[in-house]
C-alpha atoms as a printed R data frame, in Angstrom:
    type eleno elety resid chain resno       x       y       z
1   ATOM     1    CA   UNK     A     1 -23.499 -44.267 -53.106
2   ATOM     2    CA   UNK     A     2 -24.842 -47.063 -51.543
3   ATOM     3    CA   UNK     A     3 -26.877 -46.281 -48.176
4   ATOM     4    CA   UNK     A     4 -25.053 -48.091 -45.154
5   ATOM     5    CA   UNK     A     5 -25.988 -48.891 -41.639
6   ATOM     6    CA   UNK     A     6 -25.257 -49.357 -38.041
7   ATOM     7    CA   UNK     A     7 -26.337 -49.582 -34.657
8   ATOM     8    CA   UNK     A     8 -26.990 -46.815 -32.661
9   ATOM     9    CA   UNK     A     9 -24.823 -46.347 -29.981
10  ATOM    10    CA   UNK     A    10 -26.592 -45.272 -26.303
11  ATOM    11    CA   UNK     A    11 -24.467 -46.384 -23.390
12  ATOM    12    CA   UNK     A    12 -22.971 -49.882 -22.394
13  ATOM    13    CA   UNK     A    13 -24.516 -49.680 -19.314
14  ATOM    14    CA   UNK     A    14 -27.570 -49.219 -20.629
15  ATOM    15    CA   UNK     A    15 -30.811 -51.565 -20.304
16  ATOM    16    CA   UNK     A    16 -33.904 -50.578 -22.129
17  ATOM    17    CA   UNK     A    17 -34.405 -47.099 -24.423
18  ATOM    18    CA   UNK     A    18 -37.809 -46.954 -25.946
19  ATOM    19    CA   UNK     A    19 -39.243 -45.488 -29.187
20  ATOM    20    CA   UNK     A    20 -43.130 -44.178 -29.270
21  ATOM    21    CA   UNK     A    21 -44.341 -45.877 -32.268
22  ATOM    22    CA   UNK     A    22 -46.599 -43.175 -33.504
23  ATOM    23    CA   UNK     A    23 -47.840 -39.777 -31.737
24  ATOM    24    CA   UNK     A    24 -46.965 -40.668 -27.809
25  ATOM    25    CA   UNK     A    25 -48.947 -37.732 -26.624
26  ATOM    26    CA   UNK     A    26 -51.855 -39.343 -28.129
27  ATOM    27    CA   UNK     A    27 -52.481 -42.591 -26.259
28  ATOM    28    CA   UNK     A    28 -50.336 -44.859 -28.308
29  ATOM    29    CA   UNK     A    29 -48.905 -47.815 -26.372
30  ATOM    30    CA   UNK     A    30 -46.862 -49.581 -29.501
31  ATOM    31    CA   UNK     A    31 -43.303 -49.206 -28.593
32  ATOM    32    CA   UNK     A    32 -39.892 -49.661 -30.231
33  ATOM    33    CA   UNK     A    33 -37.187 -51.137 -28.318
34  ATOM    34    CA   UNK     A    34 -33.333 -49.653 -29.327
35  ATOM    35    CA   UNK     A    35 -30.566 -51.786 -29.787
36  ATOM    36    CA   UNK     A    36 -28.263 -51.478 -27.176
37  ATOM    37    CA   UNK     A    37 -24.542 -50.101 -28.306
38  ATOM    38    CA   UNK     A    38 -21.226 -49.352 -26.903
39  ATOM    39    CA   UNK     A    39 -19.568 -47.090 -30.122
40  ATOM    40    CA   UNK     A    40 -17.386 -50.218 -31.335
41  ATOM    41    CA   UNK     A    41 -19.256 -53.419 -30.103
42  ATOM    42    CA   UNK     A    42 -22.648 -54.060 -30.164
43  ATOM    43    CA   UNK     A    43 -24.881 -56.204 -27.908
44  ATOM    44    CA   UNK     A    44 -28.715 -56.971 -27.435
45  ATOM    45    CA   UNK     A    45 -30.438 -56.609 -24.191
46  ATOM    46    CA   UNK     A    46 -34.156 -57.619 -22.691
47  ATOM    47    CA   UNK     A    47 -36.769 -54.770 -23.665
48  ATOM    48    CA   UNK     A    48 -40.062 -55.739 -22.148
49  ATOM    49    CA   UNK     A    49 -42.218 -53.917 -24.770
50  ATOM    50    CA   UNK     A    50 -45.268 -54.805 -26.975
51  ATOM    51    CA   UNK     A    51 -42.595 -55.011 -30.756
52  ATOM    52    CA   UNK     A    52 -38.729 -55.453 -29.802
53  ATOM    53    CA   UNK     A    53 -36.916 -54.609 -33.227
54  ATOM    54    CA   UNK     A    54 -33.668 -53.116 -33.210
55  ATOM    55    CA   UNK     A    55 -33.674 -49.492 -34.627
56  ATOM    56    CA   UNK     A    56 -30.454 -48.606 -36.616
57  ATOM    57    CA   UNK     A    57 -28.889 -45.137 -38.331
58  ATOM    58    CA   UNK     A    58 -29.302 -45.433 -41.999
59  ATOM    59    CA   UNK     A    59 -26.756 -43.219 -43.237
60  ATOM    60    CA   UNK     A    60 -27.140 -42.166 -47.149
61  ATOM    61    CA   UNK     A    61 -24.986 -39.875 -49.026
62  ATOM    62    CA   UNK     A    62 -21.580 -38.991 -48.525
63  ATOM    63    CA   UNK     A    63 -20.778 -37.096 -45.531
64  ATOM    64    CA   UNK     A    64 -19.838 -33.814 -45.557
65  ATOM    65    CA   UNK     A    65 -22.215 -33.797 -48.655
66  ATOM    66    CA   UNK     A    66 -25.093 -31.647 -49.701
67  ATOM    67    CA   UNK     A    67 -27.350 -34.727 -50.052
68  ATOM    68    CA   UNK     A    68 -26.174 -36.707 -46.842
69  ATOM    69    CA   UNK     A    69 -28.645 -37.603 -44.331
70  ATOM    70    CA   UNK     A    70 -28.685 -40.087 -41.483
71  ATOM    71    CA   UNK     A    71 -32.209 -41.600 -41.078
72  ATOM    72    CA   UNK     A    72 -33.151 -43.379 -38.156
73  ATOM    73    CA   UNK     A    73 -34.780 -46.713 -39.208
74  ATOM    74    CA   UNK     A    74 -36.567 -50.121 -37.389
75  ATOM    75    CA   UNK     A    75 -35.336 -53.798 -38.340
76  ATOM    76    CA   UNK     A    76 -37.826 -53.599 -41.214
77  ATOM    77    CA   UNK     A    77 -36.843 -50.047 -42.920
78  ATOM    78    CA   UNK     A    78 -39.492 -48.247 -41.202
79  ATOM    79    CA   UNK     A    79 -37.569 -44.481 -40.795
80  ATOM    80    CA   UNK     A    80 -38.520 -42.884 -37.374
81  ATOM    81    CA   UNK     A    81 -37.699 -39.317 -36.070
82  ATOM    82    CA   UNK     A    82 -35.326 -38.617 -34.082
83  ATOM    83    CA   UNK     A    83 -37.238 -35.829 -32.528
84  ATOM    84    CA   UNK     A    84 -40.728 -37.313 -32.783
85  ATOM    85    CA   UNK     A    85 -40.339 -41.143 -32.161
86  ATOM    86    CA   UNK     A    86 -37.082 -41.078 -29.374
87  ATOM    87    CA   UNK     A    87 -38.729 -40.662 -25.478
88  ATOM    88    CA   UNK     A    88 -37.755 -37.738 -23.972
89  ATOM    89    CA   UNK     A    89 -37.369 -39.144 -20.407
90  ATOM    90    CA   UNK     A    90 -36.583 -42.466 -18.886
91  ATOM    91    CA   UNK     A    91 -36.973 -41.915 -15.408
92  ATOM    92    CA   UNK     A    92 -35.263 -40.822 -12.262
93  ATOM    93    CA   UNK     A    93 -33.974 -38.077 -13.882
94  ATOM    94    CA   UNK     A    94 -32.659 -40.032 -16.604
95  ATOM    95    CA   UNK     A    95 -33.185 -37.999 -20.607
96  ATOM    96    CA   UNK     A    96 -32.251 -39.352 -23.570
97  ATOM    97    CA   UNK     A    97 -29.806 -36.960 -26.304
98  ATOM    98    CA   UNK     A    98 -29.068 -37.675 -29.763
99  ATOM    99    CA   UNK     A    99 -26.189 -36.629 -30.991
100 ATOM   100    CA   UNK     A   100 -25.937 -34.402 -33.984
101 ATOM   101    CA   UNK     A   101 -22.218 -33.260 -33.776
102 ATOM   102    CA   UNK     A   102 -19.257 -35.459 -31.844
103 ATOM   103    CA   UNK     A   103 -16.557 -33.727 -30.005
104 ATOM   104    CA   UNK     A   104 -13.673 -32.376 -31.495
105 ATOM   105    CA   UNK     A   105 -15.166 -31.976 -34.689
106 ATOM   106    CA   UNK     A   106 -16.402 -28.874 -36.617
107 ATOM   107    CA   UNK     A   107 -18.695 -30.220 -39.668
108 ATOM   108    CA   UNK     A   108 -22.686 -28.156 -38.127
109 ATOM   109    CA   UNK     A   109 -24.759 -31.104 -38.502
110 ATOM   110    CA   UNK     A   110 -28.622 -30.737 -37.106
111 ATOM   111    CA   UNK     A   111 -31.616 -32.748 -37.379
112 ATOM   112    CA   UNK     A   112 -33.624 -31.553 -40.310
113 ATOM   113    CA   UNK     A   113 -37.184 -30.168 -38.340
114 ATOM   114    CA   UNK     A   114 -38.616 -29.914 -42.195
115 ATOM   115    CA   UNK     A   115 -37.688 -32.819 -43.504
116 ATOM   116    CA   UNK     A   116 -39.907 -36.091 -43.360
117 ATOM   117    CA   UNK     A   117 -38.581 -38.947 -40.124
118 ATOM   118    CA   UNK     A   118 -36.355 -35.922 -39.655
119 ATOM   119    CA   UNK     A   119 -32.461 -36.639 -40.344
120 ATOM   120    CA   UNK     A   120 -29.595 -35.377 -39.221
121 ATOM   121    CA   UNK     A   121 -28.064 -33.738 -42.354
122 ATOM   122    CA   UNK     A   122 -25.151 -30.685 -42.606
123 ATOM   123    CA   UNK     A   123 -26.376 -27.362 -42.121
124 ATOM   124    CA   UNK     A   124 -26.528 -25.116 -45.548
125 ATOM   125    CA   UNK     A   125 -26.109 -21.912 -45.875
126 ATOM   126    CA   UNK     A   126 -26.460 -20.097 -49.134
127 ATOM   127    CA   UNK     A   127 -26.237 -23.332 -50.736
128 ATOM   128    CA   UNK     A   128 -22.857 -24.791 -49.125
129 ATOM   129    CA   UNK     A   129 -21.977 -26.756 -46.132
130 ATOM   130    CA   UNK     A   130 -21.543 -24.944 -43.032
131 ATOM   131    CA   UNK     A   131 -18.704 -25.382 -40.535
132 ATOM   132    CA   UNK     A   132 -17.460 -24.107 -36.827
133 ATOM   133    CA   UNK     A   133 -14.501 -21.864 -37.198
134 ATOM   134    CA   UNK     A   134 -13.299 -24.036 -34.953
135 ATOM   135    CA   UNK     A   135 -14.214 -27.647 -33.478
136 ATOM   136    CA   UNK     A   136 -16.760 -27.851 -30.759
137 ATOM   137    CA   UNK     A   137 -15.878 -29.197 -27.776
138 ATOM   138    CA   UNK     A   138 -18.244 -31.149 -26.086
139 ATOM   139    CA   UNK     A   139 -21.281 -33.744 -28.161
140 ATOM   140    CA   UNK     A   140 -23.732 -31.741 -29.289
141 ATOM   141    CA   UNK     A   141 -27.244 -32.556 -30.123
142 ATOM   142    CA   UNK     A   142 -30.565 -32.423 -28.573
143 ATOM   143    CA   UNK     A   143 -33.431 -33.744 -26.789
144 ATOM   144    CA   UNK     A   144 -36.168 -35.434 -28.403
145 ATOM   145    CA   UNK     A   145 -39.879 -34.402 -27.918
146 ATOM   146    CA   UNK     A   146 -38.853 -30.489 -26.826
147 ATOM   147    CA   UNK     A   147 -39.455 -27.994 -28.890
148 ATOM   148    CA   UNK     A   148 -38.722 -23.927 -28.759
149 ATOM   149    CA   UNK     A   149 -41.997 -22.107 -29.128
150 ATOM   150    CA   UNK     A   150 -41.429 -19.267 -31.260
151 ATOM   151    CA   UNK     A   151 -44.918 -17.601 -30.385
152 ATOM   152    CA   UNK     A   152 -43.671 -17.818 -27.156
153 ATOM   153    CA   UNK     A   153 -41.857 -14.889 -24.908
154 ATOM   154    CA   UNK     A   154 -39.817 -15.902 -22.355
155 ATOM   155    CA   UNK     A   155 -40.090 -12.942 -19.423
156 ATOM   156    CA   UNK     A   156 -37.078 -14.120 -17.623
157 ATOM   157    CA   UNK     A   157 -34.625 -14.310 -20.725
158 ATOM   158    CA   UNK     A   158 -35.372 -10.720 -21.626
159 ATOM   159    CA   UNK     A   159 -38.596 -11.354 -23.784
160 ATOM   160    CA   UNK     A   160 -36.441 -13.740 -26.254
161 ATOM   161    CA   UNK     A   161 -39.006 -16.277 -28.385
162 ATOM   162    CA   UNK     A   162 -38.041 -19.679 -29.105
163 ATOM   163    CA   UNK     A   163 -36.104 -20.308 -32.030
164 ATOM   164    CA   UNK     A   164 -37.834 -22.810 -33.431
165 ATOM   165    CA   UNK     A   165 -36.154 -25.924 -32.863
166 ATOM   166    CA   UNK     A   166 -35.822 -28.648 -30.322
167 ATOM   167    CA   UNK     A   167 -33.514 -27.792 -26.843
168 ATOM   168    CA   UNK     A   168 -30.136 -27.948 -27.582
169 ATOM   169    CA   UNK     A   169 -27.873 -30.091 -24.572
170 ATOM   170    CA   UNK     A   170 -24.197 -29.742 -24.334
171 ATOM   171    CA   UNK     A   171 -22.551 -33.367 -23.240
172 ATOM   172    CA   UNK     A   172 -19.118 -32.752 -20.861
173 ATOM   173    CA   UNK     A   173 -18.427 -36.160 -20.944
174 ATOM   174    CA   UNK     A   174 -14.704 -37.373 -21.768
175 ATOM   175    CA   UNK     A   175 -15.458 -39.397 -25.037
176 ATOM   176    CA   UNK     A   176 -16.198 -38.762 -28.602
177 ATOM   177    CA   UNK     A   177 -19.218 -39.811 -29.240
178 ATOM   178    CA   UNK     A   178 -20.648 -40.654 -33.202
179 ATOM   179    CA   UNK     A   179 -23.388 -38.834 -35.296
180 ATOM   180    CA   UNK     A   180 -26.828 -40.677 -34.291
181 ATOM   181    CA   UNK     A   181 -25.341 -42.166 -31.024
182 ATOM   182    CA   UNK     A   182 -28.635 -41.832 -28.250
183 ATOM   183    CA   UNK     A   183 -27.452 -41.573 -24.604
184 ATOM   184    CA   UNK     A   184 -28.139 -41.571 -21.668
185 ATOM   185    CA   UNK     A   185 -27.916 -38.238 -19.458
186 ATOM   186    CA   UNK     A   186 -28.595 -36.069 -16.693
187 ATOM   187    CA   UNK     A   187 -28.646 -32.455 -16.725
188 ATOM   188    CA   UNK     A   188 -26.622 -30.179 -14.741
189 ATOM   189    CA   UNK     A   189 -27.279 -26.924 -15.906
190 ATOM   190    CA   UNK     A   190 -28.402 -24.432 -18.247
191 ATOM   191    CA   UNK     A   191 -27.432 -21.321 -20.485
192 ATOM   192    CA   UNK     A   192 -29.707 -18.919 -21.837
193 ATOM   193    CA   UNK     A   193 -27.957 -17.807 -24.891
194 ATOM   194    CA   UNK     A   194 -29.673 -15.180 -26.972
195 ATOM   195    CA   UNK     A   195 -28.970 -15.610 -30.989
196 ATOM   196    CA   UNK     A   196 -29.946 -12.792 -32.930
197 ATOM   197    CA   UNK     A   197 -33.363 -12.169 -30.714
198 ATOM   198    CA   UNK     A   198 -34.029 -15.595 -30.439
199 ATOM   199    CA   UNK     A   199 -33.851 -17.885 -27.119
200 ATOM   200    CA   UNK     A   200 -31.313 -21.433 -27.980
201 ATOM   201    CA   UNK     A   201 -31.264 -22.836 -24.377
202 ATOM   202    CA   UNK     A   202 -28.306 -24.753 -23.920
203 ATOM   203    CA   UNK     A   203 -28.570 -28.083 -21.553
204 ATOM   204    CA   UNK     A   204 -25.216 -28.804 -20.124
205 ATOM   205    CA   UNK     A   205 -25.786 -33.174 -19.404
206 ATOM   206    CA   UNK     A   206 -23.281 -35.235 -18.836
207 ATOM   207    CA   UNK     A   207 -23.673 -39.163 -20.208
208 ATOM   208    CA   UNK     A   208 -24.448 -42.101 -16.998
209 ATOM   209    CA   UNK     A   209 -21.266 -44.073 -18.225
210 ATOM   210    CA   UNK     A   210 -18.793 -40.909 -18.126
211 ATOM   211    CA   UNK     A   211 -16.131 -41.617 -15.416
212 ATOM   212    CA   UNK     A   212 -17.383 -38.645 -13.595
213 ATOM   213    CA   UNK     A   213 -21.174 -39.467 -13.881
214 ATOM   214    CA   UNK     A   214 -21.552 -39.659 -10.413
215 ATOM   215    CA   UNK     A   215 -19.608 -37.006  -9.211
216 ATOM   216    CA   UNK     A   216 -21.553 -34.329 -10.845
217 ATOM   217    CA   UNK     A   217 -25.668 -33.418 -10.009
218 ATOM   218    CA   UNK     A   218 -25.713 -29.589 -10.159
219 ATOM   219    CA   UNK     A   219 -23.741 -27.113 -11.750
220 ATOM   220    CA   UNK     A   220 -22.070 -26.253  -8.824
221 ATOM   221    CA   UNK     A   221 -20.495 -29.878  -9.258
222 ATOM   222    CA   UNK     A   222 -19.599 -28.701 -12.909
223 ATOM   223    CA   UNK     A   223 -17.175 -26.190 -11.922
224 ATOM   224    CA   UNK     A   224 -15.590 -28.482  -8.758
225 ATOM   225    CA   UNK     A   225 -14.896 -31.376 -11.212
226 ATOM   226    CA   UNK     A   226 -14.472 -30.035 -14.451
227 ATOM   227    CA   UNK     A   227 -13.230 -26.507 -13.554
228 ATOM   228    CA   UNK     A   228 -13.452 -23.537 -16.471
229 ATOM   229    CA   UNK     A   229 -16.160 -25.424 -18.714
230 ATOM   230    CA   UNK     A   230 -19.018 -23.679 -18.324
231 ATOM   231    CA   UNK     A   231 -16.866 -20.045 -18.704
232 ATOM   232    CA   UNK     A   232 -15.715 -22.023 -21.986
233 ATOM   233    CA   UNK     A   233 -18.740 -23.346 -23.146
234 ATOM   234    CA   UNK     A   234 -20.569 -19.911 -22.565
235 ATOM   235    CA   UNK     A   235 -17.753 -18.249 -24.455
236 ATOM   236    CA   UNK     A   236 -17.022 -20.626 -27.223
237 ATOM   237    CA   UNK     A   237 -21.273 -20.000 -28.058
238 ATOM   238    CA   UNK     A   238 -20.513 -16.379 -27.474
239 ATOM   239    CA   UNK     A   239 -18.158 -16.126 -29.658
240 ATOM   240    CA   UNK     A   240 -18.452 -18.772 -32.582
241 ATOM   241    CA   UNK     A   241 -19.936 -16.520 -35.081
242 ATOM   242    CA   UNK     A   242 -17.368 -13.410 -34.811
243 ATOM   243    CA   UNK     A   243 -14.992 -15.213 -37.428
244 ATOM   244    CA   UNK     A   244 -17.508 -14.646 -39.938
245 ATOM   245    CA   UNK     A   245 -18.389 -10.782 -38.954
246 ATOM   246    CA   UNK     A   246 -21.455 -11.319 -37.195
247 ATOM   247    CA   UNK     A   247 -21.559  -9.894 -33.656
248 ATOM   248    CA   UNK     A   248 -21.123 -12.457 -30.562
249 ATOM   249    CA   UNK     A   249 -24.210 -14.093 -29.075
250 ATOM   250    CA   UNK     A   250 -25.603 -12.774 -25.865
251 ATOM   251    CA   UNK     A   251 -26.991 -14.447 -22.778
252 ATOM   252    CA   UNK     A   252 -29.372 -13.993 -20.556
253 ATOM   253    CA   UNK     A   253 -29.804 -15.169 -16.705
254 ATOM   254    CA   UNK     A   254 -27.329 -12.620 -15.804
255 ATOM   255    CA   UNK     A   255 -24.811 -14.609 -17.897
256 ATOM   256    CA   UNK     A   256 -24.601 -17.472 -15.122
257 ATOM   257    CA   UNK     A   257 -25.464 -21.300 -15.978
258 ATOM   258    CA   UNK     A   258 -28.828 -21.484 -14.222
259 ATOM   259    CA   UNK     A   259 -28.832 -24.863 -11.850
260 ATOM   260    CA   UNK     A   260 -30.447 -28.219 -12.078
261 ATOM   261    CA   UNK     A   261 -33.700 -27.424 -10.990
262 ATOM   262    CA   UNK     A   262 -33.677 -24.451 -13.494
263 ATOM   263    CA   UNK     A   263 -32.860 -27.042 -16.365
264 ATOM   264    CA   UNK     A   264 -34.842 -29.623 -15.280
265 ATOM   265    CA   UNK     A   265 -38.192 -26.422 -15.520
266 ATOM   266    CA   UNK     A   266 -36.592 -25.431 -19.489
267 ATOM   267    CA   UNK     A   267 -36.887 -29.508 -20.240
268 ATOM   268    CA   UNK     A   268 -40.558 -29.441 -19.054
269 ATOM   269    CA   UNK     A   269 -42.018 -26.320 -20.551
270 ATOM   270    CA   UNK     A   270 -40.297 -27.274 -23.952
271 ATOM   271    CA   UNK     A   271 -41.507 -30.812 -23.841
272 ATOM   272    CA   UNK     A   272 -45.299 -28.986 -23.511
273 ATOM   273    CA   UNK     A   273 -44.884 -26.753 -26.466
274 ATOM   274    CA   UNK     A   274 -43.508 -29.732 -28.086
275 ATOM   275    CA   UNK     A   275 -46.886 -31.373 -27.607
276 ATOM   276    CA   UNK     A   276 -48.841 -28.919 -28.548
277 ATOM   277    CA   UNK     A   277 -46.827 -29.000 -31.572
278 ATOM   278    CA   UNK     A   278 -47.434 -32.765 -32.136
279 ATOM   279    CA   UNK     A   279 -51.172 -32.340 -31.377
280 ATOM   280    CA   UNK     A   280 -51.604 -29.914 -33.750
281 ATOM   281    CA   UNK     A   281 -52.850 -27.424 -31.258
282 ATOM   282    CA   UNK     A   282 -49.915 -24.998 -32.788
283 ATOM   283    CA   UNK     A   283 -49.231 -24.921 -36.747
284 ATOM   284    CA   UNK     A   284 -46.134 -26.394 -37.632
285 ATOM   285    CA   UNK     A   285 -45.447 -24.354 -40.207
286 ATOM   286    CA   UNK     A   286 -42.409 -25.522 -42.637
287 ATOM   287    CA   UNK     A   287 -41.966 -28.374 -39.412
288 ATOM   288    CA   UNK     A   288 -42.255 -31.977 -40.097
289 ATOM   289    CA   UNK     A   289 -44.800 -33.807 -37.782
290 ATOM   290    CA   UNK     A   290 -43.976 -37.061 -38.981
């Protein structure tokens, strides 16, 4: 199947998001500007960057096939990594979020952390494509430039070690997004999921273009304006492996969602871990740093 491309949707109220061209933590000042679009139409905005190409999502292979890959590419066709090259912070408590799994879908899509340029693909187990046993009810994906270090034990969460992946985000807004969309989000809280002994943070967040975004600024606001959502998120991630005959996941921090400040601490710490990884201060193992 021929490769297809589409503009990465960021948010209709975005102005500009920057991609560091190479190794942002080692002093490079060259930047790329993402093309800004809504989910249906593309609109260009001014970007004060050294370079200003569009960045597109190039899909290779048939969706829900073993060879499907969604690569992020610049206007010249050069691949960039959604994990390493999209900046984490945009200032003012706003962060970039890369959508891997749109809400109300079940294909287990994820950034391929062990492949060059870390494209989005469908997870595979024993040679078969993986699906959740039921739809996920929120947009789900990753915070770029974060990493849960598997060599670090978290004394606040039962001494669990990181799961060797970027930090996950559960975006609770009303709109269904697309695979590869990059959204401006603000964190609201954090759930400390423990999956087979590994710490797998879930940052609860909302896209800035959601109608209720101005109403929610911390974890207590989620319960007020999205009643039952925190419990639903925790229960969904606790139970989704049970239909496959596996035990339920557990949660640290007394089984409760931590507040925004705690979520920001998690983001800062995992960004620092990613920085050490990308600088090769920590052995990368099979992870791709390209």
